Amino acid sequence: RVLVQRRAAIGDVIMSTGVVREIRKKYGNDAVITIATDEIAAYRNNPYIDSIIPLNSLNSEAIVGNSDVYINLDDAYEWNEIGKALDTVGELDKAIAAYSKVLALGEKNQKQQAIAVAYCNLANVYDTRGELDKAVEMHKKALAIVEQIVNNQGIAADYGNLGNVYYKCGDLDKAVELYKKGLEIYETLGLKEAMHEDYGNLGIVYK
């Protein structure tokens, strides 16, 4: 018996064909999958779900206790996966909503890495939408967090991300500065593939 908590309706199609399908694959066809949700109508035709119950019924400890597996799809990781899936299919407003959920959960649970990932993914969506000022703002917030938690690889990656946006903005000097900062860290860490990417970015700017 697998109980899945699913509060919101964002990305329901993605969830139906992706996340729940993977749950079904993991636990097998004999598993009984129940969704606890406020959006009952959205899941009635989901082929991977056996039953649906109102989310507020989770207040009954017996329901959770009688389940062999309890999966909370409202946590930051799952929202992030939903955001990426929505971004991939061009549902950018919904992707922003999903990543904003990741951000809120990260702040609530004081998960700095989750917050940084949310800001970075939000920046990428704003970049796709051509809102470059907003993308810069989000990347800077992500950078500030990874600097705070001393995630050197994350710092280098965010330098590269910012460099990409400044390149699109036409600020080539700033882009070069950021690519070089990232490259220096990657060299220290010995990450040759990442170094190759930054060298490639610098080559594009110098053309």
Backbone as JSON Lines, residues from 0, in Angstrom:
{"i":0,"aa":"R","n":[0.84,-1.2,0.0],"ca":[0.0,0.0,0.0],"c":[0.88,1.25,0.0]}
{"i":1,"aa":"V","n":[0.77,2.03,-1.05],"ca":[1.58,3.24,-1.21],"c":[0.66,4.45,-1.14]}
{"i":2,"aa":"L","n":[0.9,5.33,-0.19],"ca":[0.12,6.56,-0.04],"c":[0.96,7.73,-0.52]}
{"i":3,"aa":"V","n":[0.42,8.5,-1.46],"ca":[1.14,9.63,-2.03],"c":[0.39,10.92,-1.72]}
{"i":4,"aa":"Q","n":[1.06,11.85,-1.08],"ca":[0.46,13.16,-0.8],"c":[0.76,14.1,-1.96]}
{"i":5,"aa":"R","n":[-0.3,14.73,-2.47],"ca":[-0.15,15.64,-3.62],"c":[-1.12,16.8,-3.43]}
{"i":6,"aa":"R","n":[-0.61,17.9,-2.89],"ca":[-1.5,19.0,-2.52],"c":[-2.0,19.77,-3.72]}
{"i":7,"aa":"A","n":[-1.12,20.12,-4.65],"ca":[-1.46,21.09,-5.69],"c":[-1.64,20.44,-7.04]}
{"i":8,"aa":"A","n":[-2.15,21.23,-7.99],"ca":[-2.45,20.71,-9.32],"c":[-1.42,21.09,-10.36]}
{"i":9,"aa":"I","n":[-0.39,21.86,-9.97],"ca":[0.61,22.27,-10.95],"c":[1.3,21.04,-11.53]}
{"i":10,"aa":"G","n":[1.36,20.97,-12.85],"ca":[2.08,19.89,-13.49],"c":[1.39,18.54,-13.41]}
{"i":11,"aa":"D","n":[0.05,18.53,-13.32],"ca":[-0.64,17.26,-13.15],"c":[-0.37,16.28,-14.29]}
{"i":12,"aa":"V","n":[-0.36,16.78,-15.51],"ca":[-0.11,15.89,-16.65],"c":[1.29,15.29,-16.54]}
{"i":13,"aa":"I","n":[2.25,16.15,-16.18],"ca":[3.62,15.67,-16.01],"c":[3.67,14.62,-14.92]}
{"i":14,"aa":"M","n":[2.98,14.91,-13.82],"ca":[2.99,13.96,-12.72],"c":[2.39,12.64,-13.14]}
{"i":15,"aa":"S","n":[1.27,12.69,-13.84],"ca":[0.56,11.48,-14.24],"c":[1.44,10.57,-15.08]}
{"i":16,"aa":"T","n":[2.17,11.15,-15.99],"ca":[2.96,10.35,-16.92],"c":[4.4,10.18,-16.47]}
{"i":17,"aa":"G","n":[4.79,10.86,-15.43],"ca":[6.17,10.82,-14.98],"c":[6.35,10.29,-13.57]}
{"i":18,"aa":"V","n":[6.09,11.13,-12.59],"ca":[6.41,10.79,-11.21],"c":[5.65,9.56,-10.73]}
{"i":19,"aa":"V","n":[4.33,9.53,-10.93],"ca":[3.54,8.39,-10.45],"c":[3.9,7.13,-11.23]}
{"i":20,"aa":"R","n":[4.19,7.27,-12.5],"ca":[4.62,6.11,-13.29],"c":[5.89,5.51,-12.71]}
{"i":21,"aa":"E","n":[6.82,6.38,-12.29],"ca":[8.07,5.88,-11.69],"c":[7.8,5.22,-10.34]}
{"i":22,"aa":"I","n":[6.84,5.75,-9.6],"ca":[6.46,5.11,-8.34],"c":[5.9,3.72,-8.62]}
{"i":23,"aa":"R","n":[5.05,3.62,-9.64],"ca":[4.48,2.33,-10.03],"c":[5.58,1.35,-10.44]}
{"i":24,"aa":"K","n":[6.54,1.82,-11.22],"ca":[7.64,0.96,-11.64],"c":[8.47,0.48,-10.45]}
{"i":25,"aa":"K","n":[8.65,1.38,-9.48],"ca":[9.48,1.05,-8.32],"c":[8.82,0.0,-7.45]}
{"i":26,"aa":"Y","n":[7.5,0.14,-7.22],"ca":[6.82,-0.74,-6.27],"c":[6.04,-1.88,-6.94]}
{"i":27,"aa":"G","n":[5.97,-1.85,-8.28],"ca":[5.38,-2.96,-8.99],"c":[3.89,-2.83,-9.22]}
{"i":28,"aa":"N","n":[3.39,-3.66,-10.13],"ca":[1.97,-3.61,-10.49],"c":[1.05,-4.07,-9.39]}
{"i":29,"aa":"D","n":[1.58,-4.83,-8.44],"ca":[0.75,-5.31,-7.34],"c":[0.55,-4.25,-6.26]}
{"i":30,"aa":"A","n":[1.33,-3.17,-6.32],"ca":[1.18,-2.11,-5.32],"c":[-0.16,-1.39,-5.51]}
{"i":31,"aa":"V","n":[-0.77,-1.01,-4.41],"ca":[-2.0,-0.22,-4.43],"c":[-1.62,1.23,-4.12]}
{"i":32,"aa":"I","n":[-1.73,2.09,-5.14],"ca":[-1.31,3.48,-5.0],"c":[-2.52,4.37,-4.77]}
{"i":33,"aa":"T","n":[-2.48,5.09,-3.66],"ca":[-3.55,6.02,-3.3],"c":[-2.99,7.44,-3.3]}
{"i":34,"aa":"I","n":[-3.71,8.35,-3.93],"ca":[-3.32,9.76,-3.94],"c":[-4.21,10.53,-2.95]}
{"i":35,"aa":"A","n":[-3.57,11.27,-2.07],"ca":[-4.3,12.18,-1.19],"c":[-4.1,13.6,-1.73]}
{"i":36,"aa":"T","n":[-5.19,14.25,-2.18],"ca":[-5.06,15.52,-2.88],"c":[-6.3,16.38,-2.7]}
{"i":37,"aa":"D","n":[-6.1,17.68,-2.91],"ca":[-7.23,18.61,-2.98],"c":[-7.81,18.67,-4.39]}
{"i":38,"aa":"E","n":[-7.09,18.12,-5.36],"ca":[-7.47,18.22,-6.77],"c":[-7.94,16.86,-7.28]}
{"i":39,"aa":"I","n":[-8.98,16.35,-6.67],"ca":[-9.45,14.99,-6.99],"c":[-9.8,14.83,-8.46]}
{"i":40,"aa":"A","n":[-10.48,15.81,-9.05],"ca":[-10.9,15.7,-10.44],"c":[-9.72,15.55,-11.39]}
{"i":41,"aa":"A","n":[-8.59,16.13,-11.02],"ca":[-7.43,16.1,-11.91],"c":[-6.83,14.72,-12.04]}
{"i":42,"aa":"Y","n":[-7.14,13.81,-11.11],"ca":[-6.48,12.51,-11.1],"c":[-7.4,11.34,-11.41]}
{"i":43,"aa":"R","n":[-8.64,11.61,-11.73],"ca":[-9.61,10.52,-11.92],"c":[-9.24,9.59,-13.06]}
{"i":44,"aa":"N","n":[-8.6,10.1,-14.09],"ca":[-8.26,9.27,-15.26],"c":[-6.79,8.84,-15.28]}
{"i":45,"aa":"N","n":[-6.12,9.01,-14.15],"ca":[-4.71,8.64,-14.09],"c":[-4.58,7.11,-14.04]}
{"i":46,"aa":"P","n":[-3.94,6.5,-15.03],"ca":[-3.88,5.03,-15.09],"c":[-2.97,4.4,-14.05]}
{"i":47,"aa":"Y","n":[-2.15,5.21,-13.39],"ca":[-1.2,4.67,-12.43],"c":[-1.69,4.74,-10.99]}
{"i":48,"aa":"I","n":[-2.9,5.26,-10.79],"ca":[-3.44,5.45,-9.45],"c":[-4.62,4.51,-9.25]}
{"i":49,"aa":"D","n":[-4.67,3.87,-8.08],"ca":[-5.77,2.95,-7.78],"c":[-6.92,3.62,-7.06]}
{"i":50,"aa":"S","n":[-6.62,4.62,-6.22],"ca":[-7.69,5.31,-5.49],"c":[-7.26,6.72,-5.14]}
{"i":51,"aa":"I","n":[-8.25,7.56,-4.86],"ca":[-8.01,8.97,-4.54],"c":[-8.8,9.29,-3.27]}
{"i":52,"aa":"I","n":[-8.14,10.02,-2.34],"ca":[-8.81,10.44,-1.11],"c":[-8.56,11.93,-0.9]}
{"i":53,"aa":"P","n":[-9.44,12.62,-0.19],"ca":[-9.22,14.04,0.1],"c":[-7.96,14.24,0.95]}
{"i":54,"aa":"L","n":[-7.26,15.3,0.66],"ca":[-6.02,15.56,1.4],"c":[-6.27,15.7,2.89]}
{"i":55,"aa":"N","n":[-7.39,16.3,3.26],"ca":[-7.63,16.51,4.69],"c":[-7.84,15.21,5.45]}
{"i":56,"aa":"S","n":[-8.05,14.1,4.74],"ca":[-8.2,12.82,5.42],"c":[-6.88,12.33,6.01]}
{"i":57,"aa":"L","n":[-5.77,12.96,5.6],"ca":[-4.48,12.59,6.17],"c":[-4.39,12.98,7.63]}
{"i":58,"aa":"N","n":[-5.34,13.78,8.11],"ca":[-5.36,14.11,9.53],"c":[-5.62,12.87,10.37]}
{"i":59,"aa":"S","n":[-6.16,11.85,9.74],"ca":[-6.38,10.58,10.43],"c":[-5.09,9.78,10.43]}
{"i":60,"aa":"E","n":[-4.51,9.56,11.6],"ca":[-3.25,8.83,11.69],"c":[-3.4,7.41,11.17]}
{"i":61,"aa":"A","n":[-4.63,6.87,11.24],"ca":[-4.85,5.49,10.8],"c":[-4.56,5.33,9.33]}
{"i":62,"aa":"I","n":[-4.91,6.35,8.52],"ca":[-4.71,6.25,7.07],"c":[-3.22,6.17,6.75]}
{"i":63,"aa":"V","n":[-2.43,7.05,7.34],"ca":[-0.98,7.02,7.1],"c":[-0.39,5.76,7.72]}
{"i":64,"aa":"G","n":[-0.83,5.43,8.91],"ca":[-0.29,4.27,9.6],"c":[-0.57,2.96,8.91]}
{"i":65,"aa":"N","n":[-1.66,2.86,8.18],"ca":[-2.02,1.62,7.49],"c":[-1.32,1.49,6.14]}
{"i":66,"aa":"S","n":[-0.55,2.48,5.77],"ca":[0.18,2.44,4.5],"c":[1.59,1.89,4.74]}
{"i":67,"aa":"D","n":[2.05,1.1,3.78],"ca":[3.41,0.57,3.88],"c":[4.45,1.61,3.49]}
{"i":68,"aa":"V","n":[4.07,2.5,2.56],"ca":[4.98,3.55,2.08],"c":[4.21,4.87,2.02]}
{"i":69,"aa":"Y","n":[4.8,5.92,2.54],"ca":[4.2,7.26,2.46],"c":[5.15,8.18,1.72]}
{"i":70,"aa":"I","n":[4.67,8.76,0.63],"ca":[5.5,9.63,-0.21],"c":[4.86,11.01,-0.25]}
{"i":71,"aa":"N","n":[5.63,12.02,0.11],"ca":[5.14,13.39,0.09],"c":[5.66,14.1,-1.15]}
{"i":72,"aa":"L","n":[4.8,14.28,-2.15],"ca":[5.21,14.95,-3.38],"c":[5.16,16.47,-3.26]}
{"i":73,"aa":"D","n":[4.9,16.96,-2.08],"ca":[4.91,18.4,-1.88],"c":[6.27,18.89,-1.41]}
{"i":74,"aa":"D","n":[7.23,18.0,-1.29],"ca":[8.53,18.45,-0.79],"c":[9.32,19.12,-1.91]}
{"i":75,"aa":"A","n":[10.43,19.72,-1.53],"ca":[11.19,20.57,-2.46],"c":[11.72,19.79,-3.65]}
{"i":76,"aa":"Y","n":[12.22,18.58,-3.42],"ca":[12.8,17.82,-4.52],"c":[11.78,17.55,-5.62]}
{"i":77,"aa":"E","n":[10.61,17.09,-5.21],"ca":[9.62,16.74,-6.21],"c":[9.12,17.98,-6.96]}
{"i":78,"aa":"W","n":[8.95,19.07,-6.23],"ca":[8.53,20.31,-6.9],"c":[9.6,20.75,-7.91]}
{"i":79,"aa":"N","n":[10.86,20.53,-7.55],"ca":[11.92,20.9,-8.47],"c":[11.87,20.05,-9.75]}
{"i":80,"aa":"E","n":[11.61,18.75,-9.58],"ca":[11.5,17.87,-10.74],"c":[10.31,18.27,-11.62]}
{"i":81,"aa":"I","n":[9.21,18.63,-10.98],"ca":[8.04,19.08,-11.72],"c":[8.37,20.37,-12.48]}
{"i":82,"aa":"G","n":[9.07,21.28,-11.82],"ca":[9.46,22.53,-12.46],"c":[10.3,22.3,-13.69]}
{"i":83,"aa":"K","n":[11.26,21.38,-13.59],"ca":[12.12,21.08,-14.74],"c":[11.31,20.48,-15.89]}
{"i":84,"aa":"A","n":[10.37,19.6,-15.55],"ca":[9.55,18.99,-16.6],"c":[8.69,20.03,-17.29]}
{"i":85,"aa":"L","n":[8.11,20.94,-16.5],"ca":[7.28,21.99,-17.08],"c":[8.11,22.95,-17.94]}
{"i":86,"aa":"D","n":[9.31,23.26,-17.46],"ca":[10.21,24.12,-18.22],"c":[10.52,23.48,-19.57]}
{"i":87,"aa":"T","n":[10.76,22.19,-19.56],"ca":[11.12,21.47,-20.79],"c":[10.03,21.55,-21.84]}
{"i":88,"aa":"V","n":[8.77,21.5,-21.4],"ca":[7.66,21.54,-22.37],"c":[7.15,22.95,-22.62]}
{"i":89,"aa":"G","n":[7.86,23.95,-22.09],"ca":[7.52,25.34,-22.39],"c":[6.43,25.94,-21.53]}
{"i":90,"aa":"E","n":[6.04,25.25,-20.44],"ca":[5.04,25.8,-19.52],"c":[5.76,26.67,-18.49]}
{"i":91,"aa":"L","n":[6.21,27.83,-18.93],"ca":[7.13,28.63,-18.12],"c":[6.48,29.23,-16.89]}
{"i":92,"aa":"D","n":[5.24,29.7,-17.01],"ca":[4.56,30.26,-15.84],"c":[4.38,29.19,-14.75]}
{"i":93,"aa":"K","n":[4.0,27.99,-15.19],"ca":[3.83,26.9,-14.23],"c":[5.18,26.46,-13.65]}
{"i":94,"aa":"A","n":[6.22,26.52,-14.48],"ca":[7.57,26.18,-13.98],"c":[7.99,27.17,-12.91]}
{"i":95,"aa":"I","n":[7.72,28.45,-13.13],"ca":[8.05,29.46,-12.12],"c":[7.29,29.19,-10.83]}
{"i":96,"aa":"A","n":[6.02,28.82,-10.96],"ca":[5.22,28.51,-9.77],"c":[5.79,27.32,-9.02]}
{"i":97,"aa":"A","n":[6.24,26.3,-9.76],"ca":[6.81,25.11,-9.13],"c":[8.12,25.45,-8.43]}
{"i":98,"aa":"Y","n":[9.0,26.2,-9.1],"ca":[10.27,26.58,-8.49],"c":[10.06,27.51,-7.29]}
{"i":99,"aa":"S","n":[9.03,28.33,-7.35],"ca":[8.71,29.2,-6.22],"c":[8.29,28.37,-5.02]}
{"i":100,"aa":"K","n":[7.63,27.24,-5.29],"ca":[7.27,26.32,-4.22],"c":[8.52,25.72,-3.59]}
{"i":101,"aa":"V","n":[9.49,25.35,-4.42],"ca":[10.77,24.85,-3.92],"c":[11.42,25.9,-3.01]}
{"i":102,"aa":"L","n":[11.4,27.14,-3.47],"ca":[11.99,28.24,-2.71],"c":[11.31,28.38,-1.34]}
{"i":103,"aa":"A","n":[9.98,28.35,-1.35],"ca":[9.23,28.5,-0.1],"c":[9.53,27.36,0.86]}
{"i":104,"aa":"L","n":[9.58,26.12,0.34],"ca":[9.88,24.98,1.19],"c":[11.3,25.03,1.71]}
{"i":105,"aa":"G","n":[12.23,25.47,0.87],"ca":[13.62,25.61,1.31],"c":[13.76,26.62,2.43]}
{"i":106,"aa":"E","n":[13.06,27.74,2.29],"ca":[13.11,28.77,3.33],"c":[12.44,28.28,4.61]}
{"i":107,"aa":"K","n":[11.33,27.59,4.46],"ca":[10.61,27.07,5.62],"c":[11.46,26.07,6.41]}
{"i":108,"aa":"N","n":[12.14,25.19,5.67],"ca":[12.92,24.13,6.3],"c":[14.4,24.49,6.46]}
{"i":109,"aa":"Q","n":[14.74,25.74,6.1],"ca":[16.12,26.23,6.22],"c":[17.1,25.35,5.45]}
{"i":110,"aa":"K","n":[16.72,24.97,4.25],"ca":[17.56,24.17,3.37],"c":[18.23,25.1,2.36]}
{"i":111,"aa":"Q","n":[19.44,25.53,2.67],"ca":[20.11,26.54,1.85],"c":[20.38,26.05,0.43]}
{"i":112,"aa":"Q","n":[20.75,24.79,0.29],"ca":[21.03,24.28,-1.05],"c":[19.78,24.27,-1.91]}
{"i":113,"aa":"A","n":[18.64,23.9,-1.3],"ca":[17.37,23.91,-2.04],"c":[17.02,25.32,-2.48]}
{"i":114,"aa":"I","n":[17.28,26.29,-1.62],"ca":[17.0,27.68,-1.96],"c":[17.87,28.12,-3.14]}
{"i":115,"aa":"A","n":[19.16,27.76,-3.09],"ca":[20.07,28.13,-4.17],"c":[19.64,27.51,-5.49]}
{"i":116,"aa":"V","n":[19.25,26.23,-5.45],"ca":[18.8,25.54,-6.67],"c":[17.55,26.22,-7.22]}
{"i":117,"aa":"A","n":[16.64,26.59,-6.32],"ca":[15.4,27.25,-6.76],"c":[15.71,28.57,-7.46]}
{"i":118,"aa":"Y","n":[16.59,29.38,-6.87],"ca":[16.95,30.66,-7.48],"c":[17.6,30.43,-8.86]}
{"i":119,"aa":"C","n":[18.46,29.44,-8.94],"ca":[19.15,29.16,-10.21],"c":[18.15,28.73,-11.28]}
{"i":120,"aa":"N","n":[17.22,27.86,-10.91],"ca":[16.23,27.4,-11.89],"c":[15.27,28.51,-12.29]}
{"i":121,"aa":"L","n":[14.9,29.36,-11.33],"ca":[14.07,30.52,-11.66],"c":[14.81,31.43,-12.64]}
{"i":122,"aa":"A","n":[16.1,31.61,-12.39],"ca":[16.91,32.44,-13.29],"c":[16.89,31.89,-14.7]}
{"i":123,"aa":"N","n":[17.01,30.57,-14.82],"ca":[17.01,29.96,-16.15],"c":[15.69,30.17,-16.89]}
{"i":124,"aa":"V","n":[14.59,30.11,-16.14],"ca":[13.29,30.34,-16.77],"c":[13.17,31.8,-17.22]}
{"i":125,"aa":"Y","n":[13.58,32.72,-16.37],"ca":[13.53,34.14,-16.74],"c":[14.44,34.41,-17.93]}
{"i":126,"aa":"D","n":[15.57,33.72,-17.99],"ca":[16.47,33.83,-19.13],"c":[15.74,33.39,-20.4]}
{"i":127,"aa":"T","n":[15.07,32.26,-20.33],"ca":[14.33,31.75,-21.48],"c":[13.26,32.74,-21.94]}
{"i":128,"aa":"R","n":[12.63,33.41,-20.97],"ca":[11.59,34.37,-21.3],"c":[12.16,35.72,-21.77]}
{"i":129,"aa":"G","n":[13.47,35.85,-21.74],"ca":[14.09,37.1,-22.17],"c":[14.1,38.17,-21.1]}
{"i":130,"aa":"E","n":[13.75,37.82,-19.87],"ca":[13.77,38.77,-18.76],"c":[15.15,38.71,-18.1]}
{"i":131,"aa":"L","n":[16.14,39.29,-18.78],"ca":[17.53,39.09,-18.39],"c":[17.86,39.78,-17.07]}
{"i":132,"aa":"D","n":[17.28,40.93,-16.8],"ca":[17.53,41.59,-15.51],"c":[17.07,40.72,-14.36]}
{"i":133,"aa":"K","n":[15.92,40.08,-14.53],"ca":[15.4,39.19,-13.51],"c":[16.28,37.96,-13.37]}
{"i":134,"aa":"A","n":[16.79,37.47,-14.5],"ca":[17.68,36.31,-14.47],"c":[18.96,36.63,-13.69]}
{"i":135,"aa":"V","n":[19.52,37.81,-13.93],"ca":[20.71,38.24,-13.2],"c":[20.43,38.3,-11.71]}
{"i":136,"aa":"E","n":[19.3,38.87,-11.36],"ca":[18.92,38.99,-9.94],"c":[18.84,37.62,-9.27]}
{"i":137,"aa":"M","n":[18.22,36.65,-9.94],"ca":[18.07,35.32,-9.37],"c":[19.42,34.61,-9.26]}
{"i":138,"aa":"H","n":[20.25,34.73,-10.29],"ca":[21.56,34.09,-10.24],"c":[22.43,34.69,-9.13]}
{"i":139,"aa":"K","n":[22.33,35.98,-8.92],"ca":[23.1,36.62,-7.85],"c":[22.66,36.11,-6.48]}
{"i":140,"aa":"K","n":[21.37,35.89,-6.32],"ca":[20.86,35.35,-5.06],"c":[21.37,33.93,-4.84]}
{"i":141,"aa":"A","n":[21.36,33.14,-5.92],"ca":[21.89,31.78,-5.82],"c":[23.38,31.8,-5.46]}
{"i":142,"aa":"L","n":[24.13,32.69,-6.11],"ca":[25.56,32.81,-5.86],"c":[25.83,33.18,-4.41]}
{"i":143,"aa":"A","n":[25.06,34.12,-3.86],"ca":[25.26,34.55,-2.48],"c":[25.09,33.38,-1.51]}
{"i":144,"aa":"I","n":[24.16,32.49,-1.82],"ca":[23.91,31.35,-0.91],"c":[25.03,30.32,-1.02]}
{"i":145,"aa":"V","n":[25.44,29.97,-2.23],"ca":[26.5,28.95,-2.35],"c":[27.83,29.49,-1.82]}
{"i":146,"aa":"E","n":[28.03,30.8,-1.88],"ca":[29.22,31.38,-1.25],"c":[29.12,31.26,0.26]}
{"i":147,"aa":"Q","n":[27.93,31.43,0.79],"ca":[27.71,31.35,2.23],"c":[27.96,29.94,2.75]}
{"i":148,"aa":"I","n":[27.52,28.92,2.01],"ca":[27.69,27.54,2.46],"c":[28.97,26.92,1.91]}
{"i":149,"aa":"V","n":[29.77,27.73,1.22],"ca":[31.08,27.32,0.69],"c":[30.96,26.08,-0.19]}
{"i":150,"aa":"N","n":[30.1,26.18,-1.17],"ca":[29.98,25.14,-2.19],"c":[30.76,25.62,-3.4]}
{"i":151,"aa":"N","n":[32.05,25.26,-3.47],"ca":[32.93,25.83,-4.48],"c":[32.51,25.47,-5.9]}
{"i":152,"aa":"Q","n":[32.07,24.25,-6.1],"ca":[31.61,23.88,-7.44],"c":[30.36,24.67,-7.82]}
{"i":153,"aa":"G","n":[29.48,24.87,-6.84],"ca":[28.29,25.68,-7.09],"c":[28.64,27.12,-7.38]}
{"i":154,"aa":"I","n":[29.65,27.63,-6.68],"ca":[30.09,29.01,-6.92],"c":[30.58,29.16,-8.36]}
{"i":155,"aa":"A","n":[31.41,28.22,-8.78],"ca":[31.93,28.27,-10.15],"c":[30.81,28.17,-11.18]}
{"i":156,"aa":"A","n":[29.85,27.29,-10.91],"ca":[28.72,27.14,-11.84],"c":[27.91,28.42,-11.94]}
{"i":157,"aa":"D","n":[27.71,29.07,-10.79],"ca":[26.93,30.31,-10.81],"c":[27.69,31.45,-11.48]}
{"i":158,"aa":"Y","n":[29.01,31.46,-11.35],"ca":[29.78,32.43,-12.13],"c":[29.53,32.23,-13.62]}
{"i":159,"aa":"G","n":[29.55,30.96,-14.04],"ca":[29.3,30.67,-15.45],"c":[27.9,31.06,-15.87]}
{"i":160,"aa":"N","n":[26.92,30.76,-15.01],"ca":[25.53,31.12,-15.33],"c":[25.37,32.63,-15.49]}
{"i":161,"aa":"L","n":[25.96,33.36,-14.56],"ca":[25.9,34.83,-14.64],"c":[26.62,35.33,-15.89]}
{"i":162,"aa":"G","n":[27.76,34.71,-16.19],"ca":[28.5,35.09,-17.39],"c":[27.66,34.92,-18.64]}
{"i":163,"aa":"N","n":[26.91,33.84,-18.69],"ca":[26.05,33.59,-19.86],"c":[25.0,34.69,-20.03]}
{"i":164,"aa":"V","n":[24.41,35.12,-18.91],"ca":[23.38,36.14,-18.99],"c":[23.98,37.49,-19.39]}
{"i":165,"aa":"Y","n":[25.13,37.83,-18.78],"ca":[25.78,39.09,-19.14],"c":[26.2,39.1,-20.61]}
{"i":166,"aa":"Y","n":[26.6,37.92,-21.11],"ca":[26.92,37.82,-22.54],"c":[25.7,38.16,-23.39]}
{"i":167,"aa":"K","n":[24.55,37.63,-23.01],"ca":[23.32,37.93,-23.74],"c":[22.94,39.4,-23.63]}
{"i":168,"aa":"C","n":[23.3,40.0,-22.5],"ca":[23.02,41.42,-22.29],"c":[23.97,42.32,-23.08]}
{"i":169,"aa":"G","n":[25.03,41.73,-23.62],"ca":[26.01,42.5,-24.36],"c":[27.14,43.05,-23.53]}
{"i":170,"aa":"D","n":[27.18,42.68,-22.24],"ca":[28.26,43.14,-21.35],"c":[29.37,42.1,-21.4]}
{"i":171,"aa":"L","n":[30.2,42.18,-22.45],"ca":[31.2,41.14,-22.69],"c":[32.32,41.16,-21.65]}
{"i":172,"aa":"D","n":[32.71,42.35,-21.19],"ca":[33.77,42.42,-20.18],"c":[33.35,41.72,-18.89]}
{"i":173,"aa":"K","n":[32.1,41.92,-18.51],"ca":[31.61,41.28,-17.29],"c":[31.51,39.77,-17.49]}
{"i":174,"aa":"A","n":[31.09,39.35,-18.67],"ca":[31.01,37.93,-18.97],"c":[32.38,37.27,-18.87]}
{"i":175,"aa":"V","n":[33.38,37.91,-19.45],"ca":[34.75,37.38,-19.39],"c":[35.23,37.28,-17.95]}
{"i":176,"aa":"E","n":[34.98,38.33,-17.18],"ca":[35.39,38.34,-15.77],"c":[34.8,37.14,-15.01]}
{"i":177,"aa":"L","n":[33.53,36.88,-15.24],"ca":[32.85,35.8,-14.52],"c":[33.31,34.43,-15.01]}
{"i":178,"aa":"Y","n":[33.48,34.26,-16.31],"ca":[33.97,32.99,-16.83],"c":[35.35,32.68,-16.26]}
{"i":179,"aa":"K","n":[36.2,33.69,-16.17],"ca":[37.55,33.48,-15.64],"c":[37.52,33.1,-14.16]}
{"i":180,"aa":"K","n":[36.61,33.71,-13.41],"ca":[36.48,33.36,-11.99],"c":[36.05,31.9,-11.84]}
{"i":181,"aa":"G","n":[35.07,31.51,-12.64],"ca":[34.62,30.12,-12.59],"c":[35.71,29.15,-13.01]}
{"i":182,"aa":"L","n":[36.45,29.52,-14.07],"ca":[37.52,28.68,-14.58],"c":[38.6,28.47,-13.52]}
{"i":183,"aa":"E","n":[38.93,29.51,-12.8],"ca":[39.95,29.42,-11.74],"c":[39.55,28.39,-10.68]}
{"i":184,"aa":"I","n":[38.28,28.41,-10.3],"ca":[37.8,27.45,-9.3],"c":[37.81,26.03,-9.86]}
{"i":185,"aa":"Y","n":[37.34,25.87,-11.09],"ca":[37.32,24.55,-11.7],"c":[38.74,23.98,-11.83]}
{"i":186,"aa":"E","n":[39.7,24.84,-12.15],"ca":[41.09,24.39,-12.23],"c":[41.58,23.89,-10.88]}
{"i":187,"aa":"T","n":[41.23,24.61,-9.83],"ca":[41.62,24.21,-8.47],"c":[41.0,22.87,-8.1]}
{"i":188,"aa":"L","n":[39.75,22.66,-8.53],"ca":[39.04,21.42,-8.22],"c":[39.4,20.28,-9.17]}
{"i":189,"aa":"G","n":[40.09,20.62,-10.26],"ca":[40.47,19.6,-11.23],"c":[39.32,19.08,-12.06]}
{"i":190,"aa":"L","n":[38.3,19.91,-12.28],"ca":[37.11,19.5,-13.04],"c":[37.31,19.87,-14.51]}
{"i":191,"aa":"K","n":[37.9,18.96,-15.26],"ca":[38.33,19.25,-16.61],"c":[37.16,19.51,-17.57]}
{"i":192,"aa":"E","n":[36.07,18.77,-17.41],"ca":[34.94,18.98,-18.3],"c":[34.35,20.37,-18.11]}
{"i":193,"aa":"A","n":[34.22,20.8,-16.85],"ca":[33.72,22.14,-16.56],"c":[34.69,23.2,-17.06]}
{"i":194,"aa":"M","n":[35.99,22.93,-16.94],"ca":[36.99,23.86,-17.46],"c":[36.83,24.02,-18.97]}
{"i":195,"aa":"H","n":[36.62,22.9,-19.63],"ca":[36.45,22.93,-21.09],"c":[35.27,23.82,-21.47]}
{"i":196,"aa":"E","n":[34.19,23.72,-20.69],"ca":[33.01,24.53,-20.99],"c":[33.31,26.02,-20.84]}
{"i":197,"aa":"D","n":[34.02,26.39,-19.77],"ca":[34.33,27.81,-19.57],"c":[35.32,28.31,-20.62]}
{"i":198,"aa":"Y","n":[36.28,27.48,-21.0],"ca":[37.18,27.87,-22.09],"c":[36.38,28.1,-23.37]}
{"i":199,"aa":"G","n":[35.39,27.23,-23.6],"ca":[34.55,27.39,-24.76],"c":[33.76,28.69,-24.72]}
{"i":200,"aa":"N","n":[33.24,29.03,-23.55],"ca":[32.5,30.28,-23.39],"c":[33.4,31.49,-23.65]}
{"i":201,"aa":"L","n":[34.62,31.41,-23.13],"ca":[35.56,32.51,-23.37],"c":[35.89,32.63,-24.84]}
{"i":202,"aa":"G","n":[36.03,31.5,-25.52],"ca":[36.3,31.54,-26.95],"c":[35.2,32.19,-27.74]}
{"i":203,"aa":"I","n":[33.94,31.95,-27.33],"ca":[32.8,32.57,-27.99],"c":[32.83,34.08,-27.82]}
{"i":204,"aa":"V","n":[33.15,34.52,-26.6],"ca":[33.17,35.97,-26.33],"c":[34.3,36.64,-27.13]}
{"i":205,"aa":"Y","n":[35.45,35.98,-27.24],"ca":[36.61,36.59,-27.89],"c":[36.51,36.58,-29.41]}
{"i":206,"aa":"K","n":[35.51,35.89,-29.97],"ca":[35.38,35.83,-31.43],"c":[35.26,37.22,-32.04]}
